[in-house]
Short mmCIF file of C-alpha atoms and ligand atoms in Angstrom, two decimals:
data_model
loop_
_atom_site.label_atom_id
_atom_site.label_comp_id
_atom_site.label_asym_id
_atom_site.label_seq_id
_atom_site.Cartn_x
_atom_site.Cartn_y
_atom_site.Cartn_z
CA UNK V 48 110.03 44.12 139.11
CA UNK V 49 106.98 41.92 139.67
CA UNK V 50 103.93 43.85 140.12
CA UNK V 51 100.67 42.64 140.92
CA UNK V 52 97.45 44.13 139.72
CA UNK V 53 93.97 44.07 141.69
CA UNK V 54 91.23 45.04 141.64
CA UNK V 55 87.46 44.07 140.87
CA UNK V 56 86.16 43.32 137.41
CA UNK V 57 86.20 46.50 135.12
CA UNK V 58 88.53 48.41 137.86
CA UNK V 59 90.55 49.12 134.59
CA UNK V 60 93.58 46.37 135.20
CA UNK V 61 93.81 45.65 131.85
CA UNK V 62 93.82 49.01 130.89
CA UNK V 63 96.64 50.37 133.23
CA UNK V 64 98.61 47.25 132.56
CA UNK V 65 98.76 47.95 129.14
CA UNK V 66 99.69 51.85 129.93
CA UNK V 67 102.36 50.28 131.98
CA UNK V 68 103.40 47.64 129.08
CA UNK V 69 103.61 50.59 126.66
CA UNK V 70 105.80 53.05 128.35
CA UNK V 71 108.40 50.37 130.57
CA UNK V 72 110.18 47.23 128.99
CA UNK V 73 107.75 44.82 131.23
CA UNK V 74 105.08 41.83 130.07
CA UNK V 75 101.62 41.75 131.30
CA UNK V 76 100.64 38.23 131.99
CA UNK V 77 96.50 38.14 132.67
CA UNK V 78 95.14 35.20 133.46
CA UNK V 79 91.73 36.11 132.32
CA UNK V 80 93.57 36.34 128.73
CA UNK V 81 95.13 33.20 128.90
CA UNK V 82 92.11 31.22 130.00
CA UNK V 83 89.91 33.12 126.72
CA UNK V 84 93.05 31.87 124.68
CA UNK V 85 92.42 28.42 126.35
CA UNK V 86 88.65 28.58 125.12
CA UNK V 87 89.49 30.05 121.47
CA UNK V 88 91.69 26.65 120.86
CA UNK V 89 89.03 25.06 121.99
CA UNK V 90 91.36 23.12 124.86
CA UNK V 91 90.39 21.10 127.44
CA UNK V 92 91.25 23.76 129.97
CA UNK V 93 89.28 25.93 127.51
CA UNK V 94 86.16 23.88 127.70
CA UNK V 95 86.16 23.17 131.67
CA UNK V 96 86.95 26.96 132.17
CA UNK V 97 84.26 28.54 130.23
CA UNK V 98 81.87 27.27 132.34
CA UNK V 99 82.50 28.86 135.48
CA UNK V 100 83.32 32.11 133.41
CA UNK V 101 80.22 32.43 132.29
CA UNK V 102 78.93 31.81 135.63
CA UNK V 103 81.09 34.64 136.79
CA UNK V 104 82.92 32.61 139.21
CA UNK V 105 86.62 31.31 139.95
CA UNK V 106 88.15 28.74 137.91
CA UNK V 107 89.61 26.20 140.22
CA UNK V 108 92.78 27.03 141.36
CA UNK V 109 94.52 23.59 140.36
CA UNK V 110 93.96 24.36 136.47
CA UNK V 111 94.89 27.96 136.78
CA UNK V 112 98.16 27.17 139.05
CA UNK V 113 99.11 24.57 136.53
CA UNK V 114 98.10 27.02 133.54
CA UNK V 115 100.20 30.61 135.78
CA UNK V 116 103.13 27.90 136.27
CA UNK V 117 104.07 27.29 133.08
CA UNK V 118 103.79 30.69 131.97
CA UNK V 119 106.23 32.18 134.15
CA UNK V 120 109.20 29.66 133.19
CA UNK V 121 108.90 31.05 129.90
CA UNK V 122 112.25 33.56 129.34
CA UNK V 123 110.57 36.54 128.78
CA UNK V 124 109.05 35.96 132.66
CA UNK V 125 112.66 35.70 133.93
CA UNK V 126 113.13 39.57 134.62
CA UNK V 127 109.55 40.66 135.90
CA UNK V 128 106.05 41.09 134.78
CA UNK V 129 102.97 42.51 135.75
CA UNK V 130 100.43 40.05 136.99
CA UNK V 131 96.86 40.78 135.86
CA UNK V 132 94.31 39.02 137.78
CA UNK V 133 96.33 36.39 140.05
CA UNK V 134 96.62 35.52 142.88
CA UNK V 135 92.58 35.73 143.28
CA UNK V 136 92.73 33.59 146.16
CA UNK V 137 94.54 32.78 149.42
CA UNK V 138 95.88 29.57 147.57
CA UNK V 139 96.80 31.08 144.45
CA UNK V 140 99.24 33.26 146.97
CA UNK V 141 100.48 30.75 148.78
CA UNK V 142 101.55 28.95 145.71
CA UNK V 143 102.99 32.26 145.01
CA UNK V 144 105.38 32.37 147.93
CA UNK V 145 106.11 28.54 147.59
CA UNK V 146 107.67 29.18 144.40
CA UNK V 147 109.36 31.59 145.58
CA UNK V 148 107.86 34.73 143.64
CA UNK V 149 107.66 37.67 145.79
CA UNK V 150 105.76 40.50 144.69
CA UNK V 151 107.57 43.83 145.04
CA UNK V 152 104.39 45.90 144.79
CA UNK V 153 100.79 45.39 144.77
CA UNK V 154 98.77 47.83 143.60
CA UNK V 155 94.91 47.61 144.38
CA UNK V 156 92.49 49.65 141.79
CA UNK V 157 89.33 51.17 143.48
CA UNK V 158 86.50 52.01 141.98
CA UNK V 159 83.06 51.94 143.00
CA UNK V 160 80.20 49.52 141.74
CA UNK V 161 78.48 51.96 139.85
CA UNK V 162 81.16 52.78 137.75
CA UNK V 163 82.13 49.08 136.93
CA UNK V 164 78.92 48.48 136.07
CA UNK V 165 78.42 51.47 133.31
CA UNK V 166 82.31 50.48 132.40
CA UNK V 167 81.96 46.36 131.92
CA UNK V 168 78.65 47.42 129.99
CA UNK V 169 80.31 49.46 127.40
CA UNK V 170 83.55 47.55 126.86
CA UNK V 171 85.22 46.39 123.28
CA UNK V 172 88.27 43.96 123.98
CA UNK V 173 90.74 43.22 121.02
CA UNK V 174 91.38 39.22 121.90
CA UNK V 175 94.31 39.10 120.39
CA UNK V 176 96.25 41.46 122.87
CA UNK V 177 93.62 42.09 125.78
CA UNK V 178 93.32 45.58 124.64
CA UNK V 179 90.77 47.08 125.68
CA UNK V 180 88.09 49.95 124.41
CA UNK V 181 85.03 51.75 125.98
CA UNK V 182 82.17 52.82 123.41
CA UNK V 183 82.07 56.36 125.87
CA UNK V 184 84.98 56.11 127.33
CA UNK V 185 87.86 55.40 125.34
CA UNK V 186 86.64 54.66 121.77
CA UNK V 187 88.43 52.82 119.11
CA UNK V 188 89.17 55.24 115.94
CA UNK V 189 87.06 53.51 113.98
CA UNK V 190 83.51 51.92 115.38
CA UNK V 191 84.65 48.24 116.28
CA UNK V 192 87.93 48.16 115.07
CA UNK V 193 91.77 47.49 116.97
CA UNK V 194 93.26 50.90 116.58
CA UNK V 195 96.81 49.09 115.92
CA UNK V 196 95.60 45.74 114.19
CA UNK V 197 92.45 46.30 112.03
CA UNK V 198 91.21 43.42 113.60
CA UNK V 199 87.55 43.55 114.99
CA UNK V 200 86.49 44.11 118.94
CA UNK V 201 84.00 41.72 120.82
CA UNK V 202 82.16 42.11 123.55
CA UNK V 203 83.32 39.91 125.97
CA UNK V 204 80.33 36.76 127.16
CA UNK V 205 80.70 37.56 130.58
CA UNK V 206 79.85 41.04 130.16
CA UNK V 207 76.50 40.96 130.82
CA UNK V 208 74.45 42.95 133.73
CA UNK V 209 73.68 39.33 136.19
CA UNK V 210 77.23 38.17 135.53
CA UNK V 211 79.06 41.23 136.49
CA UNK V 212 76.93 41.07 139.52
CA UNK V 213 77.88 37.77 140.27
CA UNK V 214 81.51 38.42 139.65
CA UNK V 215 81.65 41.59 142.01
CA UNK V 216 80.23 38.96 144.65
CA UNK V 217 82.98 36.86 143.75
CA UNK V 218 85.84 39.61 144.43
CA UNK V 219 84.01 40.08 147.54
CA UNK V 220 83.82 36.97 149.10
CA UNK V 221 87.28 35.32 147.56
CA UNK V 222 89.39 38.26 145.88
CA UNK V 223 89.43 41.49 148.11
CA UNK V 224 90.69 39.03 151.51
CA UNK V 225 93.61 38.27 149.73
CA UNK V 226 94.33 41.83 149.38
CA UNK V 227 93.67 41.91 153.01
CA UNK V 228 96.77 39.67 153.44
CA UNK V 229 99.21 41.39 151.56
CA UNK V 230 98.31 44.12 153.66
CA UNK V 231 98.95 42.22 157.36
CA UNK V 232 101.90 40.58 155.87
CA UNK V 233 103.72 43.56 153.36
CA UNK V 234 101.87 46.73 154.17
CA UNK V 235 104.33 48.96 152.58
CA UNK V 236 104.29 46.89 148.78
CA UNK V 237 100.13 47.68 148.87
CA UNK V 238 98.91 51.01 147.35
CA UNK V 239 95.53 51.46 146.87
CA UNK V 240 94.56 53.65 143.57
CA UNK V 241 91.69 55.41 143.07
CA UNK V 242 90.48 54.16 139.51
CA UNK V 243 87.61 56.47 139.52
CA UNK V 244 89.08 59.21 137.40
CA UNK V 245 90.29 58.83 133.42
CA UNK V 246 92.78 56.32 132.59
CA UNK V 247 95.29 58.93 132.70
CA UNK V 248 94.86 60.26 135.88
CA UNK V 249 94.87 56.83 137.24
CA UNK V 250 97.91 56.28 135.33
CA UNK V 251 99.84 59.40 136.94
CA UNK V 252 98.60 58.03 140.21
CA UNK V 253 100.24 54.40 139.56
CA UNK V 254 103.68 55.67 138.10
CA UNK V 255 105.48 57.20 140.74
CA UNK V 256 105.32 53.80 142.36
CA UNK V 257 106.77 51.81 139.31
CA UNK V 258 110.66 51.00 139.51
CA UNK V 259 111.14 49.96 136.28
P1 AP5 T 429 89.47 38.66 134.00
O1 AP5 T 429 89.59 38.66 132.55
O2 AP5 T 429 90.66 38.89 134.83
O3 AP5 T 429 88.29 39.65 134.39
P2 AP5 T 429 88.02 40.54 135.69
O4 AP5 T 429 88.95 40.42 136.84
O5 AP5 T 429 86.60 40.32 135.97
O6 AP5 T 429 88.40 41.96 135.23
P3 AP5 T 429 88.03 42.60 133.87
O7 AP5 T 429 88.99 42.14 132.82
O8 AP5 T 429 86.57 42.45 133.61
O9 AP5 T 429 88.27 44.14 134.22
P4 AP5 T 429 89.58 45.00 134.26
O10 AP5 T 429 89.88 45.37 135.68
O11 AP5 T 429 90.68 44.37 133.48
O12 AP5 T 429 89.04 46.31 133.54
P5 AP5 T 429 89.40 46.90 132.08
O13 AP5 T 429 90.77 47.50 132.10
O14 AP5 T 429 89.08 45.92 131.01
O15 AP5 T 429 88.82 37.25 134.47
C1 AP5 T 429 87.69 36.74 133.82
C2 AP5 T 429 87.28 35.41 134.46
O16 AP5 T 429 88.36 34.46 134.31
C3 AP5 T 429 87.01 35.47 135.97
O17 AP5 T 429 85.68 35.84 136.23
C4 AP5 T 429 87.30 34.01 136.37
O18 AP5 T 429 86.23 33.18 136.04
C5 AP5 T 429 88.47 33.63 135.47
N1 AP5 T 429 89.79 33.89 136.10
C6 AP5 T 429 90.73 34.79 135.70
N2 AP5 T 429 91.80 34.74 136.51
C7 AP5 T 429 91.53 33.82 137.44
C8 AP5 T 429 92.23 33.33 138.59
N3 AP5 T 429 93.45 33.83 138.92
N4 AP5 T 429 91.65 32.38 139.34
C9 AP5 T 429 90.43 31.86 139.02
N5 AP5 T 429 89.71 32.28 137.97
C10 AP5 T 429 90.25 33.26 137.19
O19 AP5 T 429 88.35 48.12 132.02
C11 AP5 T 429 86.97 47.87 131.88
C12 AP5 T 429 86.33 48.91 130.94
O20 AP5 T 429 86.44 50.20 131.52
C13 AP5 T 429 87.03 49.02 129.56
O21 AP5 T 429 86.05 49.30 128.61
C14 AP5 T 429 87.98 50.22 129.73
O22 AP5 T 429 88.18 50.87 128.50
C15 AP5 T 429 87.20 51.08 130.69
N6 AP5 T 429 88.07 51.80 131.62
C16 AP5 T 429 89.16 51.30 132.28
N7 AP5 T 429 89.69 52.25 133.07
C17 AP5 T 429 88.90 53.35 132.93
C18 AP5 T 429 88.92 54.66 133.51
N8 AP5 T 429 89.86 55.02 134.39
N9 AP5 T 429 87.94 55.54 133.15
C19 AP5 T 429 86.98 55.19 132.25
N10 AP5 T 429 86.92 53.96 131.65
C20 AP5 T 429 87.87 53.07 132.00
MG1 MG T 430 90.92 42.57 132.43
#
């Protein structure tokens, strides 16, 4: 099955995809995650990226196309995945459907601004994995540490108050109309979820629709 997950920043894709990894034989493939891998090497994709990251805007779609592409020939891509953060805009989908890859559902996570706000604020991300932790929310068993690796959380750079702003604007203006073309052109793959209830609620709300 290839799902894709969307949503705004802090909507809680990275969350549900890994309640969706964890239960169902299926990869998550964010591109958020492989663009802070890019950054950690210190590659030149890295280094071009992290500057419109920490501006809260899009990376150009060339670099990530070129980055998504070679991801999915890999063999554990061959039988489905969940898509975490792509397409983000109307060319990211159209190189979608020129190679062929047709989602078979989209879900959409909803949550108001509010909420993202109080949730990007608080959040602890394990790199390795993308795992991610809420100091309220959904706390790590011990303060600052990966519940499964013992490795230490961060707080991500573009966490901060005037970048999530700027990266809400962003969904806005380039993110949420590609949504709107899923809907005019597959109606029936696009279920919105409301993400403002616990992770497991959300999670009950997202299952019935998973195939897997
Ligand atoms: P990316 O890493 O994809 O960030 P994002 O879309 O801004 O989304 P986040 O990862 O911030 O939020 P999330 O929805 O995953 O929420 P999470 O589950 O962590 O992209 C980062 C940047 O990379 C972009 O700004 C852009 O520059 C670039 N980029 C990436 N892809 C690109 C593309 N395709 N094209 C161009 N540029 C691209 O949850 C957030 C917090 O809330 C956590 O603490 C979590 O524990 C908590 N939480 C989650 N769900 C709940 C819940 N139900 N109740 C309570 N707490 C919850
Ligand atoms: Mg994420």
């Amino acid at each position: 099955m290839k799902i894709l997950l969307m949503g705004a920043p802090g909507s809680g894709k990275g969350a549900q995809g890994s309640l969706i990894v964890d239960k169902h034989n299926i990869i998550r493939i964010s591109t958020g995650d492989m663009l802070r891998q890019q950054i950690k090497i210190g590659s030149d994709i890295g280094m071009l990226a992290k500057k419109y990251m920490g501006r809260g805007e899009l990376v150009p779609d060339d670099l990530i196309i070129q980055l998504l592409s070679e991801r999915l020939l890999q063999q554990d891509a061959s039988k489905g995945f969940i898509l975490d953060g792509f397409p983000r805009t109307q060319s990211q989908a159209v190189m979608m459907t020129d190679q062929d890859i047709i989602p078979d559902l989209i879900l959409v996570l909803d949550a108001p601004d509010e909420v993202i706000i109080q949730r990007i604020c608080g959040r602890l991300t394990h790199m390795a994995s993308g795992r991610v932790y809420h100091e309220q929310f959904s706390p790590p068993k011990v303060a600052g540490i990966d519940d499964l690796t013992g490795e230490p959380l961060i707080r991500r750079e573009d966490d901060k108050f005037d970048t999530v702003s700027q990266r809400l604007d962003t969904y806005r203006r380039h993110t949420y109309p590609v949504v709107q073309y899923y809907q005019s052109i597959m109606p029936e793959k696009v279920v919105i979820i409301d993400a403002d209830q616990p992770p497991e609620r959300v999670f009950a709300a997202v299952e019935p629709h998973l195939h897997l």
